[in-house]
């Protein structure tokens, strides 16, 4: 089983380190042929407007959106969440997304870089709770509306939705890959494995 990490910009190495620490075989994805045979893909944080521009320039945006719509499992953090959202409250001029997760997202919802913070947040799905996940919020987005196929899996004490699941897609506003707390990477890899087993 090979899982990809979209390697155009942002926290690519941190996600590769997390996945490899958990025993996964990984591949950097930059161009359409890198998508061949992947069982799942991670979309890292960084800057969603840059991710968008580079993915279009490398012609990887369209095939990636198609694969995800057809069920390819995804784990995305921060800018990755923004890049997957169907709607943005405050897109930059000309900003496009892959529009595959049925949520509305507000970019930079906690303010500028200096308002970045670390905290712990409980993440729950499939009847399992991961208590106190170590989370870095860096110019983080929030989810302001959920669609009917999406569920909130992480909510801050102040009420903001910062994690969502839609089928095999897990998206987080924050960066567990920055903190060394890899429990959600592990849970997502388990989802990927379960999907392969069901298909056999
Ligand atoms: N604010 C950034 C954006 O709009 C996301 C920041 C991050 O990924 N840490 O893409």
PDB file of C-alpha atoms and ligand atoms in Angstrom:
ATOM      1  CA  UNK A   1       0.000   0.000   0.000  1.00  0.00           C
ATOM      2  CA  UNK A   2       1.412   3.377  -1.027  1.00  0.00           C
ATOM      3  CA  UNK A   3       0.094   6.687   0.291  1.00  0.00           C
ATOM      4  CA  UNK A   4       0.987   9.978  -1.350  1.00  0.00           C
ATOM      5  CA  UNK A   5       1.756  13.395   0.073  1.00  0.00           C
ATOM      6  CA  UNK A   6       0.968  16.346  -2.191  1.00  0.00           C
ATOM      7  CA  UNK A   7       4.459  17.828  -2.373  1.00  0.00           C
ATOM      8  CA  UNK A   8       3.993  21.212  -4.021  1.00  0.00           C
ATOM      9  CA  UNK A   9       4.480  23.420  -0.962  1.00  0.00           C
ATOM     10  CA  UNK A  10       4.153  23.526   2.836  1.00  0.00           C
ATOM     11  CA  UNK A  11       4.545  20.882   5.529  1.00  0.00           C
ATOM     12  CA  UNK A  12       5.421  17.986   3.229  1.00  0.00           C
ATOM     13  CA  UNK A  13       8.384  16.596   5.185  1.00  0.00           C
ATOM     14  CA  UNK A  14       6.487  16.599   8.497  1.00  0.00           C
ATOM     15  CA  UNK A  15       3.693  14.448   7.032  1.00  0.00           C
ATOM     16  CA  UNK A  16       6.182  12.117   5.339  1.00  0.00           C
ATOM     17  CA  UNK A  17       7.967  11.696   8.680  1.00  0.00           C
ATOM     18  CA  UNK A  18       4.679  10.949  10.466  1.00  0.00           C
ATOM     19  CA  UNK A  19       3.537   8.379   7.893  1.00  0.00           C
ATOM     20  CA  UNK A  20       6.919   6.687   7.717  1.00  0.00           C
ATOM     21  CA  UNK A  21       7.176   6.535  11.520  1.00  0.00           C
ATOM     22  CA  UNK A  22       3.894   4.590  11.363  1.00  0.00           C
ATOM     23  CA  UNK A  23       5.337   2.152   8.818  1.00  0.00           C
ATOM     24  CA  UNK A  24       3.574   3.467   5.696  1.00  0.00           C
ATOM     25  CA  UNK A  25       5.196   3.490   2.253  1.00  0.00           C
ATOM     26  CA  UNK A  26       4.999   7.030   0.884  1.00  0.00           C
ATOM     27  CA  UNK A  27       5.373   8.875  -2.405  1.00  0.00           C
ATOM     28  CA  UNK A  28       5.649  12.606  -3.113  1.00  0.00           C
ATOM     29  CA  UNK A  29       2.976  13.736  -5.546  1.00  0.00           C
ATOM     30  CA  UNK A  30       3.693  16.629  -7.903  1.00  0.00           C
ATOM     31  CA  UNK A  31       2.436  15.642 -11.344  1.00  0.00           C
ATOM     32  CA  UNK A  32      -0.512  13.486 -12.521  1.00  0.00           C
ATOM     33  CA  UNK A  33       1.511  10.298 -13.022  1.00  0.00           C
ATOM     34  CA  UNK A  34       2.516  10.370  -9.334  1.00  0.00           C
ATOM     35  CA  UNK A  35      -1.135   9.605  -8.525  1.00  0.00           C
ATOM     36  CA  UNK A  36      -1.033   6.188 -10.210  1.00  0.00           C
ATOM     37  CA  UNK A  37      -1.779   3.326  -7.832  1.00  0.00           C
ATOM     38  CA  UNK A  38      -2.066   5.418  -4.652  1.00  0.00           C
ATOM     39  CA  UNK A  39      -4.339   4.104  -1.900  1.00  0.00           C
ATOM     40  CA  UNK A  40      -4.625   7.474  -0.169  1.00  0.00           C
ATOM     41  CA  UNK A  41      -3.200  10.991  -0.176  1.00  0.00           C
ATOM     42  CA  UNK A  42      -2.257  13.600   2.411  1.00  0.00           C
ATOM     43  CA  UNK A  43      -2.673  17.296   1.610  1.00  0.00           C
ATOM     44  CA  UNK A  44      -0.357  19.296   3.885  1.00  0.00           C
ATOM     45  CA  UNK A  45      -0.749  22.778   5.293  1.00  0.00           C
ATOM     46  CA  UNK A  46       1.105  25.755   3.915  1.00  0.00           C
ATOM     47  CA  UNK A  47      -0.640  28.438   1.925  1.00  0.00           C
ATOM     48  CA  UNK A  48      -3.826  27.420   0.123  1.00  0.00           C
ATOM     49  CA  UNK A  49      -3.527  30.077  -2.582  1.00  0.00           C
ATOM     50  CA  UNK A  50      -0.049  28.824  -3.506  1.00  0.00           C
ATOM     51  CA  UNK A  51      -1.197  25.197  -3.364  1.00  0.00           C
ATOM     52  CA  UNK A  52      -4.007  26.096  -5.761  1.00  0.00           C
ATOM     53  CA  UNK A  53      -1.736  27.921  -8.227  1.00  0.00           C
ATOM     54  CA  UNK A  54       0.932  25.207  -8.255  1.00  0.00           C
ATOM     55  CA  UNK A  55      -1.546  22.317  -8.524  1.00  0.00           C
ATOM     56  CA  UNK A  56      -3.113  23.956 -11.568  1.00  0.00           C
ATOM     57  CA  UNK A  57       0.287  24.760 -13.080  1.00  0.00           C
ATOM     58  CA  UNK A  58       1.390  21.102 -12.669  1.00  0.00           C
ATOM     59  CA  UNK A  59      -1.966  19.861 -14.067  1.00  0.00           C
ATOM     60  CA  UNK A  60      -2.507  17.776 -10.943  1.00  0.00           C
ATOM     61  CA  UNK A  61      -5.609  19.597  -9.611  1.00  0.00           C
ATOM     62  CA  UNK A  62      -8.160  18.074 -11.962  1.00  0.00           C
ATOM     63  CA  UNK A  63      -7.061  14.397 -11.769  1.00  0.00           C
ATOM     64  CA  UNK A  64      -6.703  14.710  -7.998  1.00  0.00           C
ATOM     65  CA  UNK A  65     -10.242  16.096  -7.623  1.00  0.00           C
ATOM     66  CA  UNK A  66     -11.590  13.265  -9.777  1.00  0.00           C
ATOM     67  CA  UNK A  67      -9.813  10.579  -7.749  1.00  0.00           C
ATOM     68  CA  UNK A  68     -11.070  12.053  -4.467  1.00  0.00           C
ATOM     69  CA  UNK A  69     -14.640  12.294  -5.801  1.00  0.00           C
ATOM     70  CA  UNK A  70     -14.343   8.619  -6.743  1.00  0.00           C
ATOM     71  CA  UNK A  71     -13.416   7.680  -3.159  1.00  0.00           C
ATOM     72  CA  UNK A  72      -9.630   8.078  -2.751  1.00  0.00           C
ATOM     73  CA  UNK A  73      -9.067   8.527   1.014  1.00  0.00           C
ATOM     74  CA  UNK A  74      -7.597  11.900   2.016  1.00  0.00           C
ATOM     75  CA  UNK A  75      -6.102  13.372   5.166  1.00  0.00           C
ATOM     76  CA  UNK A  76      -5.654  17.145   5.018  1.00  0.00           C
ATOM     77  CA  UNK A  77      -4.406  19.708   7.499  1.00  0.00           C
ATOM     78  CA  UNK A  78      -4.896  23.493   7.576  1.00  0.00           C
ATOM     79  CA  UNK A  79      -4.331  24.834   4.028  1.00  0.00           C
ATOM     80  CA  UNK A  80      -5.159  21.294   2.866  1.00  0.00           C
ATOM     81  CA  UNK A  81      -8.599  21.634   4.472  1.00  0.00           C
ATOM     82  CA  UNK A  82      -9.080  24.985   2.750  1.00  0.00           C
ATOM     83  CA  UNK A  83      -8.007  23.480  -0.572  1.00  0.00           C
ATOM     84  CA  UNK A  84     -10.610  20.681  -0.356  1.00  0.00           C
ATOM     85  CA  UNK A  85     -13.583  22.828   0.768  1.00  0.00           C
ATOM     86  CA  UNK A  86     -16.600  23.348  -1.473  1.00  0.00           C
ATOM     87  CA  UNK A  87     -16.943  26.975  -0.350  1.00  0.00           C
ATOM     88  CA  UNK A  88     -14.715  29.611   1.238  1.00  0.00           C
ATOM     89  CA  UNK A  89     -16.125  32.513   3.262  1.00  0.00           C
ATOM     90  CA  UNK A  90     -13.188  34.694   2.299  1.00  0.00           C
ATOM     91  CA  UNK A  91     -11.302  33.389  -0.738  1.00  0.00           C
ATOM     92  CA  UNK A  92      -8.359  35.355  -2.061  1.00  0.00           C
ATOM     93  CA  UNK A  93      -8.941  36.934  -5.467  1.00  0.00           C
ATOM     94  CA  UNK A  94      -9.174  34.173  -8.079  1.00  0.00           C
ATOM     95  CA  UNK A  95      -8.605  31.406  -5.496  1.00  0.00           C
ATOM     96  CA  UNK A  96      -9.962  28.006  -6.513  1.00  0.00           C
ATOM     97  CA  UNK A  97     -10.411  24.846  -4.454  1.00  0.00           C
ATOM     98  CA  UNK A  98     -10.913  21.179  -5.329  1.00  0.00           C
ATOM     99  CA  UNK A  99     -14.478  21.535  -3.943  1.00  0.00           C
ATOM    100  CA  UNK A 100     -14.777  17.939  -2.728  1.00  0.00           C
ATOM    101  CA  UNK A 101     -15.662  18.370   0.960  1.00  0.00           C
ATOM    102  CA  UNK A 102     -19.111  19.751   1.653  1.00  0.00           C
ATOM    103  CA  UNK A 103     -18.205  22.518   4.094  1.00  0.00           C
ATOM    104  CA  UNK A 104     -17.823  26.275   4.217  1.00  0.00           C
ATOM    105  CA  UNK A 105     -14.396  27.323   5.516  1.00  0.00           C
ATOM    106  CA  UNK A 106     -13.134  30.667   6.787  1.00  0.00           C
ATOM    107  CA  UNK A 107      -9.422  31.201   6.182  1.00  0.00           C
ATOM    108  CA  UNK A 108      -7.207  32.793   8.855  1.00  0.00           C
ATOM    109  CA  UNK A 109     -10.122  32.640  11.293  1.00  0.00           C
ATOM    110  CA  UNK A 110      -7.944  33.296  14.362  1.00  0.00           C
ATOM    111  CA  UNK A 111      -6.056  36.229  12.831  1.00  0.00           C
ATOM    112  CA  UNK A 112      -2.499  36.666  11.639  1.00  0.00           C
ATOM    113  CA  UNK A 113       0.642  34.597  12.225  1.00  0.00           C
ATOM    114  CA  UNK A 114       1.230  36.164  15.662  1.00  0.00           C
ATOM    115  CA  UNK A 115      -2.188  34.855  16.779  1.00  0.00           C
ATOM    116  CA  UNK A 116      -1.012  31.283  16.163  1.00  0.00           C
ATOM    117  CA  UNK A 117      -1.248  28.977  19.177  1.00  0.00           C
ATOM    118  CA  UNK A 118      -0.793  25.433  20.416  1.00  0.00           C
ATOM    119  CA  UNK A 119      -3.487  23.609  22.346  1.00  0.00           C
ATOM    120  CA  UNK A 120      -5.016  20.183  22.824  1.00  0.00           C
ATOM    121  CA  UNK A 121      -8.256  19.104  21.202  1.00  0.00           C
ATOM    122  CA  UNK A 122     -10.330  15.924  21.383  1.00  0.00           C
ATOM    123  CA  UNK A 123     -10.930  14.250  18.017  1.00  0.00           C
ATOM    124  CA  UNK A 124     -13.734  11.656  17.719  1.00  0.00           C
ATOM    125  CA  UNK A 125     -14.947   9.464  14.910  1.00  0.00           C
ATOM    126  CA  UNK A 126     -16.170   5.897  14.373  1.00  0.00           C
ATOM    127  CA  UNK A 127     -17.063   5.752  18.045  1.00  0.00           C
ATOM    128  CA  UNK A 128     -13.440   6.322  19.113  1.00  0.00           C
ATOM    129  CA  UNK A 129     -12.205   9.454  20.891  1.00  0.00           C
ATOM    130  CA  UNK A 130      -8.592  10.560  20.713  1.00  0.00           C
ATOM    131  CA  UNK A 131      -8.390  12.765  23.796  1.00  0.00           C
ATOM    132  CA  UNK A 132      -6.161  15.822  23.929  1.00  0.00           C
ATOM    133  CA  UNK A 133      -4.552  15.661  20.485  1.00  0.00           C
ATOM    134  CA  UNK A 134      -1.545  18.027  20.475  1.00  0.00           C
ATOM    135  CA  UNK A 135      -2.496  20.651  17.926  1.00  0.00           C
ATOM    136  CA  UNK A 136      -0.661  23.615  16.393  1.00  0.00           C
ATOM    137  CA  UNK A 137      -2.964  26.278  14.968  1.00  0.00           C
ATOM    138  CA  UNK A 138      -0.981  28.393  12.494  1.00  0.00           C
ATOM    139  CA  UNK A 139      -3.076  31.016  10.686  1.00  0.00           C
ATOM    140  CA  UNK A 140      -5.698  28.313  10.954  1.00  0.00           C
ATOM    141  CA  UNK A 141      -9.083  28.143   9.257  1.00  0.00           C
ATOM    142  CA  UNK A 142     -12.374  27.081  10.845  1.00  0.00           C
ATOM    143  CA  UNK A 143     -15.379  25.299   9.393  1.00  0.00           C
ATOM    144  CA  UNK A 144     -18.368  27.646   9.512  1.00  0.00           C
ATOM    145  CA  UNK A 145     -20.967  25.350   7.897  1.00  0.00           C
ATOM    146  CA  UNK A 146     -21.286  21.595   7.537  1.00  0.00           C
ATOM    147  CA  UNK A 147     -23.061  19.860   4.662  1.00  0.00           C
ATOM    148  CA  UNK A 148     -25.339  16.846   5.102  1.00  0.00           C
ATOM    149  CA  UNK A 149     -22.576  14.292   4.386  1.00  0.00           C
ATOM    150  CA  UNK A 150     -20.005  15.849   6.729  1.00  0.00           C
ATOM    151  CA  UNK A 151     -19.655  15.469  10.508  1.00  0.00           C
ATOM    152  CA  UNK A 152     -17.702  17.566  12.991  1.00  0.00           C
ATOM    153  CA  UNK A 153     -14.995  15.446  14.625  1.00  0.00           C
ATOM    154  CA  UNK A 154     -13.138  18.183  16.530  1.00  0.00           C
ATOM    155  CA  UNK A 155     -14.578  21.272  18.213  1.00  0.00           C
ATOM    156  CA  UNK A 156     -12.693  23.795  20.342  1.00  0.00           C
ATOM    157  CA  UNK A 157     -14.056  24.730  23.801  1.00  0.00           C
ATOM    158  CA  UNK A 158     -14.868  28.105  22.264  1.00  0.00           C
ATOM    159  CA  UNK A 159     -17.199  26.326  19.782  1.00  0.00           C
ATOM    160  CA  UNK A 160     -15.252  26.489  16.516  1.00  0.00           C
ATOM    161  CA  UNK A 161     -15.364  23.350  14.353  1.00  0.00           C
ATOM    162  CA  UNK A 162     -11.737  22.443  13.579  1.00  0.00           C
ATOM    163  CA  UNK A 163     -12.060  18.899  12.253  1.00  0.00           C
ATOM    164  CA  UNK A 164     -14.468  17.219   9.843  1.00  0.00           C
ATOM    165  CA  UNK A 165     -14.992  13.793   8.376  1.00  0.00           C
ATOM    166  CA  UNK A 166     -16.703  13.015   5.091  1.00  0.00           C
ATOM    167  CA  UNK A 167     -16.478   9.278   4.385  1.00  0.00           C
ATOM    168  CA  UNK A 168     -12.799   8.440   3.863  1.00  0.00           C
ATOM    169  CA  UNK A 169     -11.789  12.100   4.085  1.00  0.00           C
ATOM    170  CA  UNK A 170     -10.452  13.526   7.360  1.00  0.00           C
ATOM    171  CA  UNK A 171      -9.690  17.239   7.469  1.00  0.00           C
ATOM    172  CA  UNK A 172      -8.236  19.236  10.366  1.00  0.00           C
ATOM    173  CA  UNK A 173      -7.701  22.990  10.797  1.00  0.00           C
ATOM    174  CA  UNK A 174      -4.554  22.350  12.758  1.00  0.00           C
ATOM    175  CA  UNK A 175      -1.233  20.523  12.492  1.00  0.00           C
ATOM    176  CA  UNK A 176      -0.768  17.327  14.500  1.00  0.00           C
ATOM    177  CA  UNK A 177       2.195  16.513  12.230  1.00  0.00           C
ATOM    178  CA  UNK A 178       4.065  19.476  13.785  1.00  0.00           C
ATOM    179  CA  UNK A 179       3.676  18.147  17.297  1.00  0.00           C
ATOM    180  CA  UNK A 180       4.638  14.476  16.934  1.00  0.00           C
ATOM    181  CA  UNK A 181       1.138  13.349  17.986  1.00  0.00           C
ATOM    182  CA  UNK A 182       0.448  10.909  15.170  1.00  0.00           C
ATOM    183  CA  UNK A 183      -2.772   9.294  16.455  1.00  0.00           C
ATOM    184  CA  UNK A 184      -4.935  10.798  13.707  1.00  0.00           C
ATOM    185  CA  UNK A 185      -2.427   9.808  10.994  1.00  0.00           C
ATOM    186  CA  UNK A 186      -2.654   6.262  12.401  1.00  0.00           C
ATOM    187  CA  UNK A 187      -6.477   6.309  12.437  1.00  0.00           C
ATOM    188  CA  UNK A 188      -6.548   7.557   8.848  1.00  0.00           C
ATOM    189  CA  UNK A 189      -4.081   4.854   7.741  1.00  0.00           C
ATOM    190  CA  UNK A 190      -6.412   2.326   9.404  1.00  0.00           C
ATOM    191  CA  UNK A 191      -9.314   3.704   7.319  1.00  0.00           C
ATOM    192  CA  UNK A 192      -7.208   3.338   4.169  1.00  0.00           C
ATOM    193  CA  UNK A 193      -6.324  -0.271   5.056  1.00  0.00           C
ATOM    194  CA  UNK A 194      -9.947  -1.134   5.874  1.00  0.00           C
ATOM    195  CA  UNK A 195     -11.046   0.216   2.494  1.00  0.00           C
ATOM    196  CA  UNK A 196      -8.506  -2.010   0.711  1.00  0.00           C
ATOM    197  CA  UNK A 197      -9.641  -5.064   2.694  1.00  0.00           C
ATOM    198  CA  UNK A 198     -13.295  -4.396   1.850  1.00  0.00           C
ATOM    199  CA  UNK A 199     -12.414  -4.156  -1.852  1.00  0.00           C
ATOM    200  CA  UNK A 200     -10.622  -7.513  -1.914  1.00  0.00           C
TER     201      UNK A 200
HETATM  202  N1  LIG B   1      -3.862  30.602   6.225  1.00  0.00           N
HETATM  203  C1  LIG B   1      -3.295  29.652   5.337  1.00  0.00           C
HETATM  204  C2  LIG B   1      -4.061  29.590   4.012  1.00  0.00           C
HETATM  205  O1  LIG B   1      -4.925  30.376   3.765  1.00  0.00           O
HETATM  206  C3  LIG B   1      -3.226  28.272   5.946  1.00  0.00           C
HETATM  207  C4  LIG B   1      -2.181  28.200   7.012  1.00  0.00           C
HETATM  208  C5  LIG B   1      -1.614  26.843   7.272  1.00  0.00           C
HETATM  209  O2  LIG B   1      -1.736  25.899   6.463  1.00  0.00           O
HETATM  210  N2  LIG B   1      -0.911  26.710   8.369  1.00  0.00           N
HETATM  211  O3  LIG B   1      -3.769  28.751   3.222  1.00  0.00           O
END
